[in-house]
Amino acid sequence: MLTLSLFVWVSNGLSLLIVGFGKPTAANQFSENATLSLGTNGNLVLAEADGTVVWQTNTANKGVVGFKLLSNGNMVLRDSKGNFIWQSFDYPTDTLLVGQSIRVGGVTKLVSRKSAKENVDGSYSFVLEPKQWAMYHKISNSPQPVLYYSSPRQPTDYLKFICTPDTDEGFAYDLSLETSDGGSSFLARPKYNSTASFLRLGMDGNLVIYTYYDKVSWGAYEKTFSAFDRDSNWETECQLPERCGKLGVCEDNQCVACPSEKGLLGWSKSCEAKKLTSCAAKDFHYYKIEGVDHYMCKYTRGSGPVKVEDCGKKCTSDCKCLGYFYNQDTSRCWIAYDLMTLTKVSNSTHLGFIKVPNK
Ligand SMILES: *[C@@H]1O[C@H](CO)[C@@H](O)[C@H](O)[C@H]1NC(C)=O
Ligand SMILES: *[C@@H]1O[C@H](CO)[C@@H](O)[C@H](O)[C@H]1NC(C)=O
Ligand SMILES: *[C@@H]1O[C@H](CO)[C@@H](O)[C@H](O)[C@H]1NC(C)=O
């Protein structure tokens, strides 16, 4: 019988599930006395002390003869010929370890965790699609998730998180995403052996790498990549949907204003739009903000060309619409089912209209 402390390097027992096993079905968490055991029939089961099954591999009677945790963090169940009958690397959740991939025909996306305590699907996903990789934010008000980042590229069968020495001497190591056409997308370059890294889609929708340096006794983990960051060539923090909480104008990675009918006020975490009391057109109106985009505007085309009035009508007749965004240069229109972070743009031809109750 194995105990969870085996996997201490992925930080704790809960990470064991989060890193490699899929989200547990019977419970969000398991207690300290839960045990992982490989039955004689070859099924690997995580069960509570009272026998309640938290999670299992469903590999009973498939010829499994052994279990091994490989040095790269992949946990495998092997048959007598050494073939992998089951491997944790096939079930990424919100994290990829070095060597692990998302792929066509298998798991094609990473999904964030809801919260540190609730190990269930959160609202963000990083998805391998035929012509791009894309990042989505799922919102309660709309069946369609909102695209907040995408990177067009050649079709690829997989995206694999890899670590390769940059020089023969190993002075630096490149952390990248490898594609099936032989290419790779560079992410970070720690100046030490950074094989012990993981790439994670965070609860805030950011994609980050943490790297472990085993030569030091504390502070061994450091963040070596952050996709939405002031120093990133992907995006700034302002492109993160929840950077400014429920509502805020974001500029230079910071929340600089709380929009209101009285104009732009100082921002604080309590900034939010007034709750609508009814969706009858007579019960609400809009106020206008100039020089902002909704976080969805950058990577989605919206609809149009349409007149600004028609864009407004679309929002007015849609009970779930909380506001609309309009670009006067291109006459394109975006209907917003959440507000959250609005990005400041230099051009005042980008307009935002926020729905507010009449009283
Ligand atoms: C785990 O087992 C120990 C020793 O039997 C017991 O004291 C403790 O309460 C148990 N914890 C849980 C969460 O069941
Ligand atoms: C880098 O670290 C990994 C994991 O600790 C180890 O297996 C590998 O041999 C190291 N590479 C070099 C060149 O030392
Ligand atoms: C702002 O909009 C005007 C009017 O459509 C356009 O000509 C100009 O190029 C835009 N400026 C910037 C900085 O995008």
PDB file of N, CA and C in Angstrom, residues 88-141:
ATOM      1  N   SER A  88      -0.813   8.479 -15.872  1.00  0.00           N
ATOM      2  CA  SER A  88      -1.408   9.733 -15.402  1.00  0.00           C
ATOM      3  C   SER A  88      -1.204  10.853 -16.423  1.00  0.00           C
ATOM      4  N   PHE A  89      -0.150  10.780 -17.233  1.00  0.00           N
ATOM      5  CA  PHE A  89       0.111  11.832 -18.218  1.00  0.00           C
ATOM      6  C   PHE A  89      -1.012  11.956 -19.255  1.00  0.00           C
ATOM      7  N   ASP A  90      -1.832  10.904 -19.389  1.00  0.00           N
ATOM      8  CA  ASP A  90      -2.940  10.985 -20.341  1.00  0.00           C
ATOM      9  C   ASP A  90      -4.117  11.797 -19.820  1.00  0.00           C
ATOM     10  N   TYR A  91      -4.055  12.186 -18.556  1.00  0.00           N
ATOM     11  CA  TYR A  91      -5.206  12.869 -17.961  1.00  0.00           C
ATOM     12  C   TYR A  91      -4.853  14.215 -17.355  1.00  0.00           C
ATOM     13  N   PRO A  92      -4.351  15.127 -18.161  1.00  0.00           N
ATOM     14  CA  PRO A  92      -4.045  16.437 -17.593  1.00  0.00           C
ATOM     15  C   PRO A  92      -5.329  17.143 -17.143  1.00  0.00           C
ATOM     16  N   THR A  93      -5.252  17.926 -16.125  1.00  0.00           N
ATOM     17  CA  THR A  93      -6.423  18.693 -15.664  1.00  0.00           C
ATOM     18  C   THR A  93      -6.132  20.175 -15.856  1.00  0.00           C
ATOM     19  N   ASP A  94      -5.473  20.801 -14.870  1.00  0.00           N
ATOM     20  CA  ASP A  94      -5.111  22.206 -15.070  1.00  0.00           C
ATOM     21  C   ASP A  94      -3.600  22.375 -15.246  1.00  0.00           C
ATOM     22  N   THR A  95      -2.864  21.253 -15.273  1.00  0.00           N
ATOM     23  CA  THR A  95      -1.410  21.324 -15.220  1.00  0.00           C
ATOM     24  C   THR A  95      -0.742  20.374 -16.202  1.00  0.00           C
ATOM     25  N   LEU A  96       0.373  20.816 -16.778  1.00  0.00           N
ATOM     26  CA  LEU A  96       1.218  19.914 -17.559  1.00  0.00           C
ATOM     27  C   LEU A  96       2.587  19.852 -16.900  1.00  0.00           C
ATOM     28  N   LEU A  97       3.078  18.641 -16.680  1.00  0.00           N
ATOM     29  CA  LEU A  97       4.462  18.465 -16.238  1.00  0.00           C
ATOM     30  C   LEU A  97       5.324  18.383 -17.485  1.00  0.00           C
ATOM     31  N   VAL A  98       6.630  18.553 -17.323  1.00  0.00           N
ATOM     32  CA  VAL A  98       7.525  18.456 -18.476  1.00  0.00           C
ATOM     33  C   VAL A  98       7.373  17.071 -19.115  1.00  0.00           C
ATOM     34  N   GLY A  99       7.150  17.043 -20.426  1.00  0.00           N
ATOM     35  CA  GLY A  99       6.950  15.787 -21.140  1.00  0.00           C
ATOM     36  C   GLY A  99       5.489  15.464 -21.370  1.00  0.00           C
ATOM     37  N   GLN A 100       4.618  16.186 -20.699  1.00  0.00           N
ATOM     38  CA  GLN A 100       3.182  15.908 -20.794  1.00  0.00           C
ATOM     39  C   GLN A 100       2.553  16.794 -21.876  1.00  0.00           C
ATOM     40  N   SER A 101       1.465  16.316 -22.467  1.00  0.00           N
ATOM     41  CA  SER A 101       0.861  17.098 -23.553  1.00  0.00           C
ATOM     42  C   SER A 101      -0.654  17.070 -23.503  1.00  0.00           C
ATOM     43  N   ILE A 102      -1.252  18.031 -24.206  1.00  0.00           N
ATOM     44  CA  ILE A 102      -2.667  17.921 -24.537  1.00  0.00           C
ATOM     45  C   ILE A 102      -2.658  17.563 -26.017  1.00  0.00           C
ATOM     46  N   ARG A 103      -3.625  16.738 -26.444  1.00  0.00           N
ATOM     47  CA  ARG A 103      -3.527  16.252 -27.818  1.00  0.00           C
ATOM     48  C   ARG A 103      -4.867  15.870 -28.416  1.00  0.00           C
ATOM     49  N   VAL A 104      -4.902  15.941 -29.739  1.00  0.00           N
ATOM     50  CA  VAL A 104      -6.076  15.530 -30.495  1.00  0.00           C
ATOM     51  C   VAL A 104      -6.289  14.033 -30.250  1.00  0.00           C
ATOM     52  N   GLY A 105      -7.504  13.643 -29.958  1.00  0.00           N
ATOM     53  CA  GLY A 105      -7.787  12.237 -29.704  1.00  0.00           C
ATOM     54  C   GLY A 105      -7.656  11.880 -28.228  1.00  0.00           C
ATOM     55  N   GLY A 106      -7.189  12.836 -27.434  1.00  0.00           N
ATOM     56  CA  GLY A 106      -7.086  12.616 -25.990  1.00  0.00           C
ATOM     57  C   GLY A 106      -7.660  13.837 -25.305  1.00  0.00           C
ATOM     58  N   VAL A 107      -7.037  14.226 -24.208  1.00  0.00           N
ATOM     59  CA  VAL A 107      -7.469  15.451 -23.537  1.00  0.00           C
ATOM     60  C   VAL A 107      -6.920  16.638 -24.328  1.00  0.00           C
ATOM     61  N   THR A 108      -7.812  17.527 -24.797  1.00  0.00           N
ATOM     62  CA  THR A 108      -7.355  18.634 -25.648  1.00  0.00           C
ATOM     63  C   THR A 108      -7.290  19.961 -24.908  1.00  0.00           C
ATOM     64  N   LYS A 109      -7.597  19.945 -23.606  1.00  0.00           N
ATOM     65  CA  LYS A 109      -7.567  21.230 -22.921  1.00  0.00           C
ATOM     66  C   LYS A 109      -7.175  21.121 -21.457  1.00  0.00           C
ATOM     67  N   LEU A 110      -6.764  22.251 -20.935  1.00  0.00           N
ATOM     68  CA  LEU A 110      -6.559  22.380 -19.497  1.00  0.00           C
ATOM     69  C   LEU A 110      -7.740  23.188 -18.971  1.00  0.00           C
ATOM     70  N   VAL A 111      -8.258  22.796 -17.821  1.00  0.00           N
ATOM     71  CA  VAL A 111      -9.361  23.545 -17.216  1.00  0.00           C
ATOM     72  C   VAL A 111      -8.937  23.956 -15.820  1.00  0.00           C
ATOM     73  N   SER A 112      -9.135  25.217 -15.499  1.00  0.00           N
ATOM     74  CA  SER A 112      -8.682  25.726 -14.197  1.00  0.00           C
ATOM     75  C   SER A 112      -9.494  25.105 -13.063  1.00  0.00           C
ATOM     76  N   ARG A 113      -8.951  25.226 -11.883  1.00  0.00           N
ATOM     77  CA  ARG A 113      -9.652  24.783 -10.686  1.00  0.00           C
ATOM     78  C   ARG A 113     -10.562  25.910 -10.222  1.00  0.00           C
ATOM     79  N   LYS A 114     -11.670  25.563  -9.577  1.00  0.00           N
ATOM     80  CA  LYS A 114     -12.593  26.602  -9.138  1.00  0.00           C
ATOM     81  C   LYS A 114     -11.991  27.456  -8.027  1.00  0.00           C
ATOM     82  N   SER A 115     -11.449  26.811  -7.004  1.00  0.00           N
ATOM     83  CA  SER A 115     -10.806  27.563  -5.937  1.00  0.00           C
ATOM     84  C   SER A 115      -9.817  26.641  -5.258  1.00  0.00           C
ATOM     85  N   ALA A 116      -9.008  27.206  -4.373  1.00  0.00           N
ATOM     86  CA  ALA A 116      -7.993  26.401  -3.706  1.00  0.00           C
ATOM     87  C   ALA A 116      -8.641  25.250  -2.939  1.00  0.00           C
ATOM     88  N   LYS A 117      -9.883  25.469  -2.464  1.00  0.00           N
ATOM     89  CA  LYS A 117     -10.555  24.437  -1.675  1.00  0.00           C
ATOM     90  C   LYS A 117     -11.437  23.526  -2.513  1.00  0.00           C
ATOM     91  N   GLU A 118     -11.969  24.058  -3.611  1.00  0.00           N
ATOM     92  CA  GLU A 118     -12.901  23.264  -4.412  1.00  0.00           C
ATOM     93  C   GLU A 118     -12.215  22.770  -5.668  1.00  0.00           C
ATOM     94  N   ASN A 119     -11.870  21.510  -5.653  1.00  0.00           N
ATOM     95  CA  ASN A 119     -11.174  20.924  -6.791  1.00  0.00           C
ATOM     96  C   ASN A 119     -12.163  20.443  -7.842  1.00  0.00           C
ATOM     97  N   VAL A 120     -12.922  21.394  -8.368  1.00  0.00           N
ATOM     98  CA  VAL A 120     -13.839  21.090  -9.467  1.00  0.00           C
ATOM     99  C   VAL A 120     -13.541  22.093 -10.573  1.00  0.00           C
ATOM    100  N   ASP A 121     -14.106  21.857 -11.756  1.00  0.00           N
ATOM    101  CA  ASP A 121     -13.810  22.746 -12.871  1.00  0.00           C
ATOM    102  C   ASP A 121     -14.134  24.204 -12.562  1.00  0.00           C
ATOM    103  N   GLY A 122     -13.172  25.058 -12.840  1.00  0.00           N
ATOM    104  CA  GLY A 122     -13.385  26.491 -12.706  1.00  0.00           C
ATOM    105  C   GLY A 122     -13.823  27.063 -14.041  1.00  0.00           C
ATOM    106  N   SER A 123     -13.694  28.358 -14.209  1.00  0.00           N
ATOM    107  CA  SER A 123     -14.289  28.982 -15.391  1.00  0.00           C
ATOM    108  C   SER A 123     -13.328  29.188 -16.559  1.00  0.00           C
ATOM    109  N   TYR A 124     -12.051  28.846 -16.381  1.00  0.00           N
ATOM    110  CA  TYR A 124     -11.110  29.105 -17.473  1.00  0.00           C
ATOM    111  C   TYR A 124     -10.650  27.819 -18.167  1.00  0.00           C
ATOM    112  N   SER A 125     -10.406  27.925 -19.466  1.00  0.00           N
ATOM    113  CA  SER A 125      -9.835  26.783 -20.176  1.00  0.00           C
ATOM    114  C   SER A 125      -8.807  27.245 -21.210  1.00  0.00           C
ATOM    115  N   PHE A 126      -7.841  26.377 -21.428  1.00  0.00           N
ATOM    116  CA  PHE A 126      -6.799  26.579 -22.439  1.00  0.00           C
ATOM    117  C   PHE A 126      -6.970  25.415 -23.404  1.00  0.00           C
ATOM    118  N   VAL A 127      -7.322  25.701 -24.661  1.00  0.00           N
ATOM    119  CA  VAL A 127      -7.793  24.654 -25.556  1.00  0.00           C
ATOM    120  C   VAL A 127      -6.958  24.563 -26.830  1.00  0.00           C
ATOM    121  N   LEU A 128      -6.592  23.343 -27.174  1.00  0.00           N
ATOM    122  CA  LEU A 128      -5.932  23.080 -28.454  1.00  0.00           C
ATOM    123  C   LEU A 128      -7.025  22.906 -29.503  1.00  0.00           C
ATOM    124  N   GLU A 129      -7.091  23.851 -30.458  1.00  0.00           N
ATOM    125  CA  GLU A 129      -8.096  23.799 -31.518  1.00  0.00           C
ATOM    126  C   GLU A 129      -7.397  23.582 -32.851  1.00  0.00           C
ATOM    127  N   PRO A 130      -8.149  23.219 -33.917  1.00  0.00           N
ATOM    128  CA  PRO A 130      -7.493  22.911 -35.190  1.00  0.00           C
ATOM    129  C   PRO A 130      -6.544  24.005 -35.686  1.00  0.00           C
ATOM    130  N   LYS A 131      -6.936  25.277 -35.561  1.00  0.00           N
ATOM    131  CA  LYS A 131      -6.087  26.313 -36.137  1.00  0.00           C
ATOM    132  C   LYS A 131      -5.490  27.285 -35.141  1.00  0.00           C
ATOM    133  N   GLN A 132      -5.683  27.052 -33.887  1.00  0.00           N
ATOM    134  CA  GLN A 132      -5.161  27.980 -32.884  1.00  0.00           C
ATOM    135  C   GLN A 132      -5.158  27.296 -31.530  1.00  0.00           C
ATOM    136  N   TRP A 133      -4.452  27.894 -30.575  1.00  0.00           N
ATOM    137  CA  TRP A 133      -4.774  27.532 -29.209  1.00  0.00           C
ATOM    138  C   TRP A 133      -5.480  28.733 -28.630  1.00  0.00           C
ATOM    139  N   ALA A 134      -6.441  28.453 -27.781  1.00  0.00           N
ATOM    140  CA  ALA A 134      -7.370  29.489 -27.378  1.00  0.00           C
ATOM    141  C   ALA A 134      -7.627  29.430 -25.882  1.00  0.00           C
ATOM    142  N   MET A 135      -7.912  30.588 -25.306  1.00  0.00           N
ATOM    143  CA  MET A 135      -8.229  30.636 -23.883  1.00  0.00           C
ATOM    144  C   MET A 135      -9.628  31.222 -23.708  1.00  0.00           C
ATOM    145  N   TYR A 136     -10.451  30.515 -22.937  1.00  0.00           N
ATOM    146  CA  TYR A 136     -11.841  30.893 -22.770  1.00  0.00           C
ATOM    147  C   TYR A 136     -12.199  31.143 -21.315  1.00  0.00           C
ATOM    148  N   HIS A 137     -13.164  32.035 -21.144  1.00  0.00           N
ATOM    149  CA  HIS A 137     -13.731  32.300 -19.823  1.00  0.00           C
ATOM    150  C   HIS A 137     -15.205  31.943 -19.875  1.00  0.00           C
ATOM    151  N   LYS A 138     -15.605  31.015 -19.006  1.00  0.00           N
ATOM    152  CA  LYS A 138     -17.008  30.599 -18.970  1.00  0.00           C
ATOM    153  C   LYS A 138     -17.740  31.504 -17.993  1.00  0.00           C
ATOM    154  N   ILE A 139     -18.856  32.063 -18.422  1.00  0.00           N
ATOM    155  CA  ILE A 139     -19.601  32.943 -17.523  1.00  0.00           C
ATOM    156  C   ILE A 139     -21.000  32.402 -17.317  1.00  0.00           C
ATOM    157  N   SER A 140     -21.576  32.706 -16.153  1.00  0.00           N
ATOM    158  CA  SER A 140     -22.861  32.089 -15.814  1.00  0.00           C
ATOM    159  C   SER A 140     -23.985  32.595 -16.714  1.00  0.00           C
ATOM    160  N   ASN A 141     -23.845  33.818 -17.227  1.00  0.00           N
ATOM    161  CA  ASN A 141     -24.911  34.450 -17.985  1.00  0.00           C
ATOM    162  C   ASN A 141     -25.064  33.978 -19.431  1.00  0.00           C
TER     163      ASN A 141
END
